[in-house]
Amino acid sequence: MQDPQPPTPTAHDVERCVSELQVALAAHGITLPSLSVDLPTFAGTYPPSAGLIALGNCNAATARKLAAVLREAAAQ
């Protein structure tokens, strides 16, 4: 028997996820300027939509800070 497929995310679901991620990153002083919903994933003609999030580009200092926060969280 196959595992049930998770429900297809709506654009609203993905937008909410982006907002939640922005808030969580901001709590650690991290901003990803290009963080957004990847709209082309909703434009395809083949369902289901993946509902991807574009994490975007960031500079090396931001990437290092993000890596440090993730390492610290993994150690807990």
PDB file of N, CA and C in Angstrom:
ATOM      1  N   MET A   1       0.846  -1.185   0.000  1.00  0.00           N
ATOM      2  CA  MET A   1       0.000   0.000   0.000  1.00  0.00           C
ATOM      3  C   MET A   1       0.888   1.244   0.000  1.00  0.00           C
ATOM      4  N   GLN A   2       0.549   2.193  -0.843  1.00  0.00           N
ATOM      5  CA  GLN A   2       1.329   3.424  -0.943  1.00  0.00           C
ATOM      6  C   GLN A   2       0.981   4.373   0.193  1.00  0.00           C
ATOM      7  N   ASP A   3       2.003   5.150   0.591  1.00  0.00           N
ATOM      8  CA  ASP A   3       1.743   6.192   1.582  1.00  0.00           C
ATOM      9  C   ASP A   3       0.839   7.238   0.955  1.00  0.00           C
ATOM     10  N   PRO A   4      -0.096   7.788   1.728  1.00  0.00           N
ATOM     11  CA  PRO A   4      -0.958   8.829   1.161  1.00  0.00           C
ATOM     12  C   PRO A   4      -0.145  10.058   0.794  1.00  0.00           C
ATOM     13  N   GLN A   5      -0.515  10.681  -0.308  1.00  0.00           N
ATOM     14  CA  GLN A   5       0.167  11.885  -0.764  1.00  0.00           C
ATOM     15  C   GLN A   5      -0.275  13.066   0.101  1.00  0.00           C
ATOM     16  N   PRO A   6       0.672  13.938   0.462  1.00  0.00           N
ATOM     17  CA  PRO A   6       0.265  15.133   1.206  1.00  0.00           C
ATOM     18  C   PRO A   6      -0.606  16.007   0.314  1.00  0.00           C
ATOM     19  N   PRO A   7      -1.478  16.803   0.922  1.00  0.00           N
ATOM     20  CA  PRO A   7      -2.332  17.662   0.100  1.00  0.00           C
ATOM     21  C   PRO A   7      -1.499  18.659  -0.699  1.00  0.00           C
ATOM     22  N   THR A   8      -1.974  18.981  -1.875  1.00  0.00           N
ATOM     23  CA  THR A   8      -1.296  19.964  -2.719  1.00  0.00           C
ATOM     24  C   THR A   8      -1.394  21.327  -2.055  1.00  0.00           C
ATOM     25  N   PRO A   9      -0.265  22.001  -1.856  1.00  0.00           N
ATOM     26  CA  PRO A   9      -0.317  23.316  -1.210  1.00  0.00           C
ATOM     27  C   PRO A   9      -0.950  24.364  -2.131  1.00  0.00           C
ATOM     28  N   THR A  10      -1.706  25.248  -1.526  1.00  0.00           N
ATOM     29  CA  THR A  10      -2.281  26.368  -2.276  1.00  0.00           C
ATOM     30  C   THR A  10      -1.290  27.524  -2.239  1.00  0.00           C
ATOM     31  N   ALA A  11      -1.522  28.510  -3.074  1.00  0.00           N
ATOM     32  CA  ALA A  11      -0.663  29.704  -3.064  1.00  0.00           C
ATOM     33  C   ALA A  11      -0.706  30.352  -1.683  1.00  0.00           C
ATOM     34  N   HIS A  12      -1.859  30.349  -1.051  1.00  0.00           N
ATOM     35  CA  HIS A  12      -1.988  30.931   0.290  1.00  0.00           C
ATOM     36  C   HIS A  12      -1.131  30.161   1.291  1.00  0.00           C
ATOM     37  N   ASP A  13      -1.141  28.826   1.212  1.00  0.00           N
ATOM     38  CA  ASP A  13      -0.324  28.003   2.107  1.00  0.00           C
ATOM     39  C   ASP A  13       1.153  28.360   1.966  1.00  0.00           C
ATOM     40  N   VAL A  14       1.604  28.498   0.730  1.00  0.00           N
ATOM     41  CA  VAL A  14       3.015  28.771   0.480  1.00  0.00           C
ATOM     42  C   VAL A  14       3.366  30.191   0.915  1.00  0.00           C
ATOM     43  N   GLU A  15       2.478  31.148   0.689  1.00  0.00           N
ATOM     44  CA  GLU A  15       2.719  32.527   1.145  1.00  0.00           C
ATOM     45  C   GLU A  15       2.830  32.570   2.667  1.00  0.00           C
ATOM     46  N   ARG A  16       1.963  31.816   3.341  1.00  0.00           N
ATOM     47  CA  ARG A  16       2.010  31.762   4.803  1.00  0.00           C
ATOM     48  C   ARG A  16       3.333  31.145   5.272  1.00  0.00           C
ATOM     49  N   CYS A  17       3.790  30.132   4.579  1.00  0.00           N
ATOM     50  CA  CYS A  17       5.065  29.490   4.910  1.00  0.00           C
ATOM     51  C   CYS A  17       6.224  30.474   4.755  1.00  0.00           C
ATOM     52  N   VAL A  18       6.202  31.256   3.692  1.00  0.00           N
ATOM     53  CA  VAL A  18       7.238  32.276   3.477  1.00  0.00           C
ATOM     54  C   VAL A  18       7.227  33.271   4.637  1.00  0.00           C
ATOM     55  N   SER A  19       6.050  33.715   5.035  1.00  0.00           N
ATOM     56  CA  SER A  19       5.952  34.669   6.151  1.00  0.00           C
ATOM     57  C   SER A  19       6.484  34.073   7.440  1.00  0.00           C
ATOM     58  N   GLU A  20       6.133  32.803   7.705  1.00  0.00           N
ATOM     59  CA  GLU A  20       6.615  32.136   8.913  1.00  0.00           C
ATOM     60  C   GLU A  20       8.141  32.016   8.896  1.00  0.00           C
ATOM     61  N   LEU A  21       8.701  31.702   7.746  1.00  0.00           N
ATOM     62  CA  LEU A  21      10.147  31.581   7.621  1.00  0.00           C
ATOM     63  C   LEU A  21      10.826  32.936   7.807  1.00  0.00           C
ATOM     64  N   GLN A  22      10.237  34.002   7.255  1.00  0.00           N
ATOM     65  CA  GLN A  22      10.800  35.348   7.425  1.00  0.00           C
ATOM     66  C   GLN A  22      10.845  35.728   8.898  1.00  0.00           C
ATOM     67  N   VAL A  23       9.766  35.441   9.622  1.00  0.00           N
ATOM     68  CA  VAL A  23       9.713  35.767  11.052  1.00  0.00           C
ATOM     69  C   VAL A  23      10.744  34.955  11.829  1.00  0.00           C
ATOM     70  N   ALA A  24      10.854  33.655  11.523  1.00  0.00           N
ATOM     71  CA  ALA A  24      11.812  32.803  12.225  1.00  0.00           C
ATOM     72  C   ALA A  24      13.247  33.250  11.958  1.00  0.00           C
ATOM     73  N   LEU A  25      13.546  33.596  10.722  1.00  0.00           N
ATOM     74  CA  LEU A  25      14.888  34.079  10.396  1.00  0.00           C
ATOM     75  C   LEU A  25      15.167  35.420  11.076  1.00  0.00           C
ATOM     76  N   ALA A  26      14.176  36.307  11.076  1.00  0.00           N
ATOM     77  CA  ALA A  26      14.347  37.626  11.695  1.00  0.00           C
ATOM     78  C   ALA A  26      14.627  37.501  13.191  1.00  0.00           C
ATOM     79  N   ALA A  27      14.084  36.479  13.834  1.00  0.00           N
ATOM     80  CA  ALA A  27      14.337  36.267  15.262  1.00  0.00           C
ATOM     81  C   ALA A  27      15.819  36.008  15.529  1.00  0.00           C
ATOM     82  N   HIS A  28      16.544  35.616  14.498  1.00  0.00           N
ATOM     83  CA  HIS A  28      17.983  35.380  14.612  1.00  0.00           C
ATOM     84  C   HIS A  28      18.793  36.448  13.881  1.00  0.00           C
ATOM     85  N   GLY A  29      18.123  37.530  13.490  1.00  0.00           N
ATOM     86  CA  GLY A  29      18.807  38.628  12.818  1.00  0.00           C
ATOM     87  C   GLY A  29      19.187  38.332  11.382  1.00  0.00           C
ATOM     88  N   ILE A  30      18.446  37.411  10.743  1.00  0.00           N
ATOM     89  CA  ILE A  30      18.766  37.018   9.371  1.00  0.00           C
ATOM     90  C   ILE A  30      17.646  37.463   8.438  1.00  0.00           C
ATOM     91  N   THR A  31      18.028  38.093   7.330  1.00  0.00           N
ATOM     92  CA  THR A  31      17.080  38.491   6.296  1.00  0.00           C
ATOM     93  C   THR A  31      17.548  37.932   4.962  1.00  0.00           C
ATOM     94  N   LEU A  32      16.675  37.214   4.282  1.00  0.00           N
ATOM     95  CA  LEU A  32      16.951  36.770   2.918  1.00  0.00           C
ATOM     96  C   LEU A  32      16.106  37.658   2.007  1.00  0.00           C
ATOM     97  N   PRO A  33      16.717  38.661   1.371  1.00  0.00           N
ATOM     98  CA  PRO A  33      15.963  39.644   0.604  1.00  0.00           C
ATOM     99  C   PRO A  33      15.116  39.060  -0.523  1.00  0.00           C
ATOM    100  N   SER A  34      15.546  37.961  -1.099  1.00  0.00           N
ATOM    101  CA  SER A  34      14.815  37.392  -2.234  1.00  0.00           C
ATOM    102  C   SER A  34      13.853  36.279  -1.837  1.00  0.00           C
ATOM    103  N   LEU A  35      13.650  36.062  -0.543  1.00  0.00           N
ATOM    104  CA  LEU A  35      12.740  35.016  -0.079  1.00  0.00           C
ATOM    105  C   LEU A  35      11.336  35.304  -0.580  1.00  0.00           C
ATOM    106  N   SER A  36      10.768  34.353  -1.338  1.00  0.00           N
ATOM    107  CA  SER A  36       9.439  34.586  -1.919  1.00  0.00           C
ATOM    108  C   SER A  36       8.832  33.280  -2.416  1.00  0.00           C
ATOM    109  N   VAL A  37       7.564  33.368  -2.789  1.00  0.00           N
ATOM    110  CA  VAL A  37       6.892  32.242  -3.426  1.00  0.00           C
ATOM    111  C   VAL A  37       7.409  32.145  -4.853  1.00  0.00           C
ATOM    112  N   ASP A  38       7.740  30.941  -5.285  1.00  0.00           N
ATOM    113  CA  ASP A  38       8.185  30.720  -6.660  1.00  0.00           C
ATOM    114  C   ASP A  38       6.939  30.566  -7.530  1.00  0.00           C
ATOM    115  N   LEU A  39       6.461  31.677  -8.039  1.00  0.00           N
ATOM    116  CA  LEU A  39       5.187  31.687  -8.773  1.00  0.00           C
ATOM    117  C   LEU A  39       5.130  30.765  -9.989  1.00  0.00           C
ATOM    118  N   PRO A  40       6.216  30.586 -10.750  1.00  0.00           N
ATOM    119  CA  PRO A  40       6.119  29.676 -11.894  1.00  0.00           C
ATOM    120  C   PRO A  40       5.693  28.246 -11.533  1.00  0.00           C
ATOM    121  N   THR A  41       5.921  27.834 -10.278  1.00  0.00           N
ATOM    122  CA  THR A  41       5.492  26.481  -9.915  1.00  0.00           C
ATOM    123  C   THR A  41       3.975  26.337  -9.919  1.00  0.00           C
ATOM    124  N   PHE A  42       3.260  27.443  -9.866  1.00  0.00           N
ATOM    125  CA  PHE A  42       1.798  27.405  -9.908  1.00  0.00           C
ATOM    126  C   PHE A  42       1.266  27.590 -11.323  1.00  0.00           C
ATOM    127  N   ALA A  43       2.154  27.852 -12.275  1.00  0.00           N
ATOM    128  CA  ALA A  43       1.724  28.126 -13.646  1.00  0.00           C
ATOM    129  C   ALA A  43       1.744  26.890 -14.535  1.00  0.00           C
ATOM    130  N   GLY A  44       2.265  25.797 -14.024  1.00  0.00           N
ATOM    131  CA  GLY A  44       2.360  24.585 -14.831  1.00  0.00           C
ATOM    132  C   GLY A  44       1.006  24.002 -15.168  1.00  0.00           C
ATOM    133  N   THR A  45       0.972  23.228 -16.240  1.00  0.00           N
ATOM    134  CA  THR A  45      -0.284  22.604 -16.658  1.00  0.00           C
ATOM    135  C   THR A  45      -0.407  21.181 -16.132  1.00  0.00           C
ATOM    136  N   TYR A  46       0.633  20.693 -15.449  1.00  0.00           N
ATOM    137  CA  TYR A  46       0.609  19.337 -14.931  1.00  0.00           C
ATOM    138  C   TYR A  46       0.485  19.358 -13.410  1.00  0.00           C
ATOM    139  N   PRO A  47      -0.674  18.967 -12.890  1.00  0.00           N
ATOM    140  CA  PRO A  47      -0.837  18.956 -11.440  1.00  0.00           C
ATOM    141  C   PRO A  47      -0.073  17.786 -10.832  1.00  0.00           C
ATOM    142  N   PRO A  48       0.234  17.753  -9.568  1.00  0.00           N
ATOM    143  CA  PRO A  48      -0.038  18.841  -8.629  1.00  0.00           C
ATOM    144  C   PRO A  48       1.106  19.855  -8.614  1.00  0.00           C
ATOM    145  N   SER A  49       0.781  21.051  -8.209  1.00  0.00           N
ATOM    146  CA  SER A  49       1.787  22.095  -8.080  1.00  0.00           C
ATOM    147  C   SER A  49       2.709  21.756  -6.916  1.00  0.00           C
ATOM    148  N   ALA A  50       3.981  22.045  -7.083  1.00  0.00           N
ATOM    149  CA  ALA A  50       4.939  21.751  -6.014  1.00  0.00           C
ATOM    150  C   ALA A  50       4.894  22.796  -4.909  1.00  0.00           C
ATOM    151  N   GLY A  51       4.439  24.012  -5.228  1.00  0.00           N
ATOM    152  CA  GLY A  51       4.396  25.067  -4.225  1.00  0.00           C
ATOM    153  C   GLY A  51       5.773  25.391  -3.675  1.00  0.00           C
ATOM    154  N   LEU A  52       6.714  25.651  -4.564  1.00  0.00           N
ATOM    155  CA  LEU A  52       8.094  25.895  -4.143  1.00  0.00           C
ATOM    156  C   LEU A  52       8.291  27.297  -3.573  1.00  0.00           C
ATOM    157  N   ILE A  53       9.290  27.404  -2.706  1.00  0.00           N
ATOM    158  CA  ILE A  53       9.669  28.683  -2.120  1.00  0.00           C
ATOM    159  C   ILE A  53      11.070  29.016  -2.622  1.00  0.00           C
ATOM    160  N   ALA A  54      11.217  30.222  -3.165  1.00  0.00           N
ATOM    161  CA  ALA A  54      12.515  30.681  -3.646  1.00  0.00           C
ATOM    162  C   ALA A  54      13.261  31.311  -2.475  1.00  0.00           C
ATOM    163  N   LEU A  55      14.346  30.676  -2.057  1.00  0.00           N
ATOM    164  CA  LEU A  55      15.128  31.218  -0.949  1.00  0.00           C
ATOM    165  C   LEU A  55      15.997  32.379  -1.409  1.00  0.00           C
ATOM    166  N   GLY A  56      16.315  32.409  -2.681  1.00  0.00           N
ATOM    167  CA  GLY A  56      17.011  33.557  -3.249  1.00  0.00           C
ATOM    168  C   GLY A  56      18.482  33.615  -2.906  1.00  0.00           C
ATOM    169  N   ASN A  57      19.076  34.686  -3.309  1.00  0.00           N
ATOM    170  CA  ASN A  57      20.503  34.915  -3.104  1.00  0.00           C
ATOM    171  C   ASN A  57      20.730  35.640  -1.784  1.00  0.00           C
ATOM    172  N   CYS A  58      21.892  35.403  -1.202  1.00  0.00           N
ATOM    173  CA  CYS A  58      22.301  36.173  -0.032  1.00  0.00           C
ATOM    174  C   CYS A  58      23.821  36.291  -0.075  1.00  0.00           C
ATOM    175  N   ASN A  59      24.332  37.252   0.669  1.00  0.00           N
ATOM    176  CA  ASN A  59      25.783  37.428   0.677  1.00  0.00           C
ATOM    177  C   ASN A  59      26.431  36.401   1.619  1.00  0.00           C
ATOM    178  N   ALA A  60      27.750  36.325   1.591  1.00  0.00           N
ATOM    179  CA  ALA A  60      28.477  35.329   2.379  1.00  0.00           C
ATOM    180  C   ALA A  60      28.265  35.521   3.877  1.00  0.00           C
ATOM    181  N   ALA A  61      28.185  36.757   4.329  1.00  0.00           N
ATOM    182  CA  ALA A  61      27.978  37.011   5.758  1.00  0.00           C
ATOM    183  C   ALA A  61      26.636  36.450   6.222  1.00  0.00           C
ATOM    184  N   THR A  62      25.588  36.639   5.419  1.00  0.00           N
ATOM    185  CA  THR A  62      24.275  36.107   5.771  1.00  0.00           C
ATOM    186  C   THR A  62      24.289  34.581   5.741  1.00  0.00           C
ATOM    187  N   ALA A  63      24.938  34.004   4.758  1.00  0.00           N
ATOM    188  CA  ALA A  63      25.027  32.545   4.670  1.00  0.00           C
ATOM    189  C   ALA A  63      25.768  31.976   5.875  1.00  0.00           C
ATOM    190  N   ARG A  64      26.832  32.628   6.310  1.00  0.00           N
ATOM    191  CA  ARG A  64      27.573  32.160   7.484  1.00  0.00           C
ATOM    192  C   ARG A  64      26.716  32.247   8.746  1.00  0.00           C
ATOM    193  N   LYS A  65      25.974  33.336   8.874  1.00  0.00           N
ATOM    194  CA  LYS A  65      25.111  33.500  10.049  1.00  0.00           C
ATOM    195  C   LYS A  65      24.024  32.429  10.056  1.00  0.00           C
ATOM    196  N   LEU A  66      23.435  32.161   8.913  1.00  0.00           N
ATOM    197  CA  LEU A  66      22.419  31.118   8.802  1.00  0.00           C
ATOM    198  C   LEU A  66      23.006  29.759   9.149  1.00  0.00           C
ATOM    199  N   ALA A  67      24.185  29.466   8.656  1.00  0.00           N
ATOM    200  CA  ALA A  67      24.845  28.197   8.958  1.00  0.00           C
ATOM    201  C   ALA A  67      25.125  28.073  10.456  1.00  0.00           C
ATOM    202  N   ALA A  68      25.558  29.160  11.084  1.00  0.00           N
ATOM    203  CA  ALA A  68      25.838  29.138  12.519  1.00  0.00           C
ATOM    204  C   ALA A  68      24.570  28.862  13.326  1.00  0.00           C
ATOM    205  N   VAL A  69      23.480  29.508  12.956  1.00  0.00           N
ATOM    206  CA  VAL A  69      22.203  29.298  13.648  1.00  0.00           C
ATOM    207  C   VAL A  69      21.741  27.855  13.492  1.00  0.00           C
ATOM    208  N   LEU A  70      21.874  27.311  12.294  1.00  0.00           N
ATOM    209  CA  LEU A  70      21.467  25.919  12.059  1.00  0.00           C
ATOM    210  C   LEU A  70      22.350  24.940  12.827  1.00  0.00           C
ATOM    211  N   ARG A  71      23.661  25.190  12.870  1.00  0.00           N
ATOM    212  CA  ARG A  71      24.550  24.329  13.642  1.00  0.00           C
ATOM    213  C   ARG A  71      24.195  24.356  15.117  1.00  0.00           C
ATOM    214  N   GLU A  72      23.918  25.548  15.633  1.00  0.00           N
ATOM    215  CA  GLU A  72      23.568  25.699  17.038  1.00  0.00           C
ATOM    216  C   GLU A  72      22.257  24.943  17.338  1.00  0.00           C
ATOM    217  N   ALA A  73      21.279  25.083  16.476  1.00  0.00           N
ATOM    218  CA  ALA A  73      19.999  24.394  16.675  1.00  0.00           C
ATOM    219  C   ALA A  73      20.171  22.880  16.606  1.00  0.00           C
ATOM    220  N   ALA A  74      21.035  22.397  15.730  1.00  0.00           N
ATOM    221  CA  ALA A  74      21.258  20.957  15.598  1.00  0.00           C
ATOM    222  C   ALA A  74      21.940  20.388  16.841  1.00  0.00           C
ATOM    223  N   ALA A  75      22.719  21.203  17.524  1.00  0.00           N
ATOM    224  CA  ALA A  75      23.424  20.744  18.709  1.00  0.00           C
ATOM    225  C   ALA A  75      22.521  20.644  19.930  1.00  0.00           C
ATOM    226  N   GLN A  76      21.368  21.259  19.876  1.00  0.00           N
ATOM    227  CA  GLN A  76      20.457  21.268  21.040  1.00  0.00           C
ATOM    228  C   GLN A  76      19.655  20.011  21.129  1.00  0.00           C
TER     229      GLN A  76
END
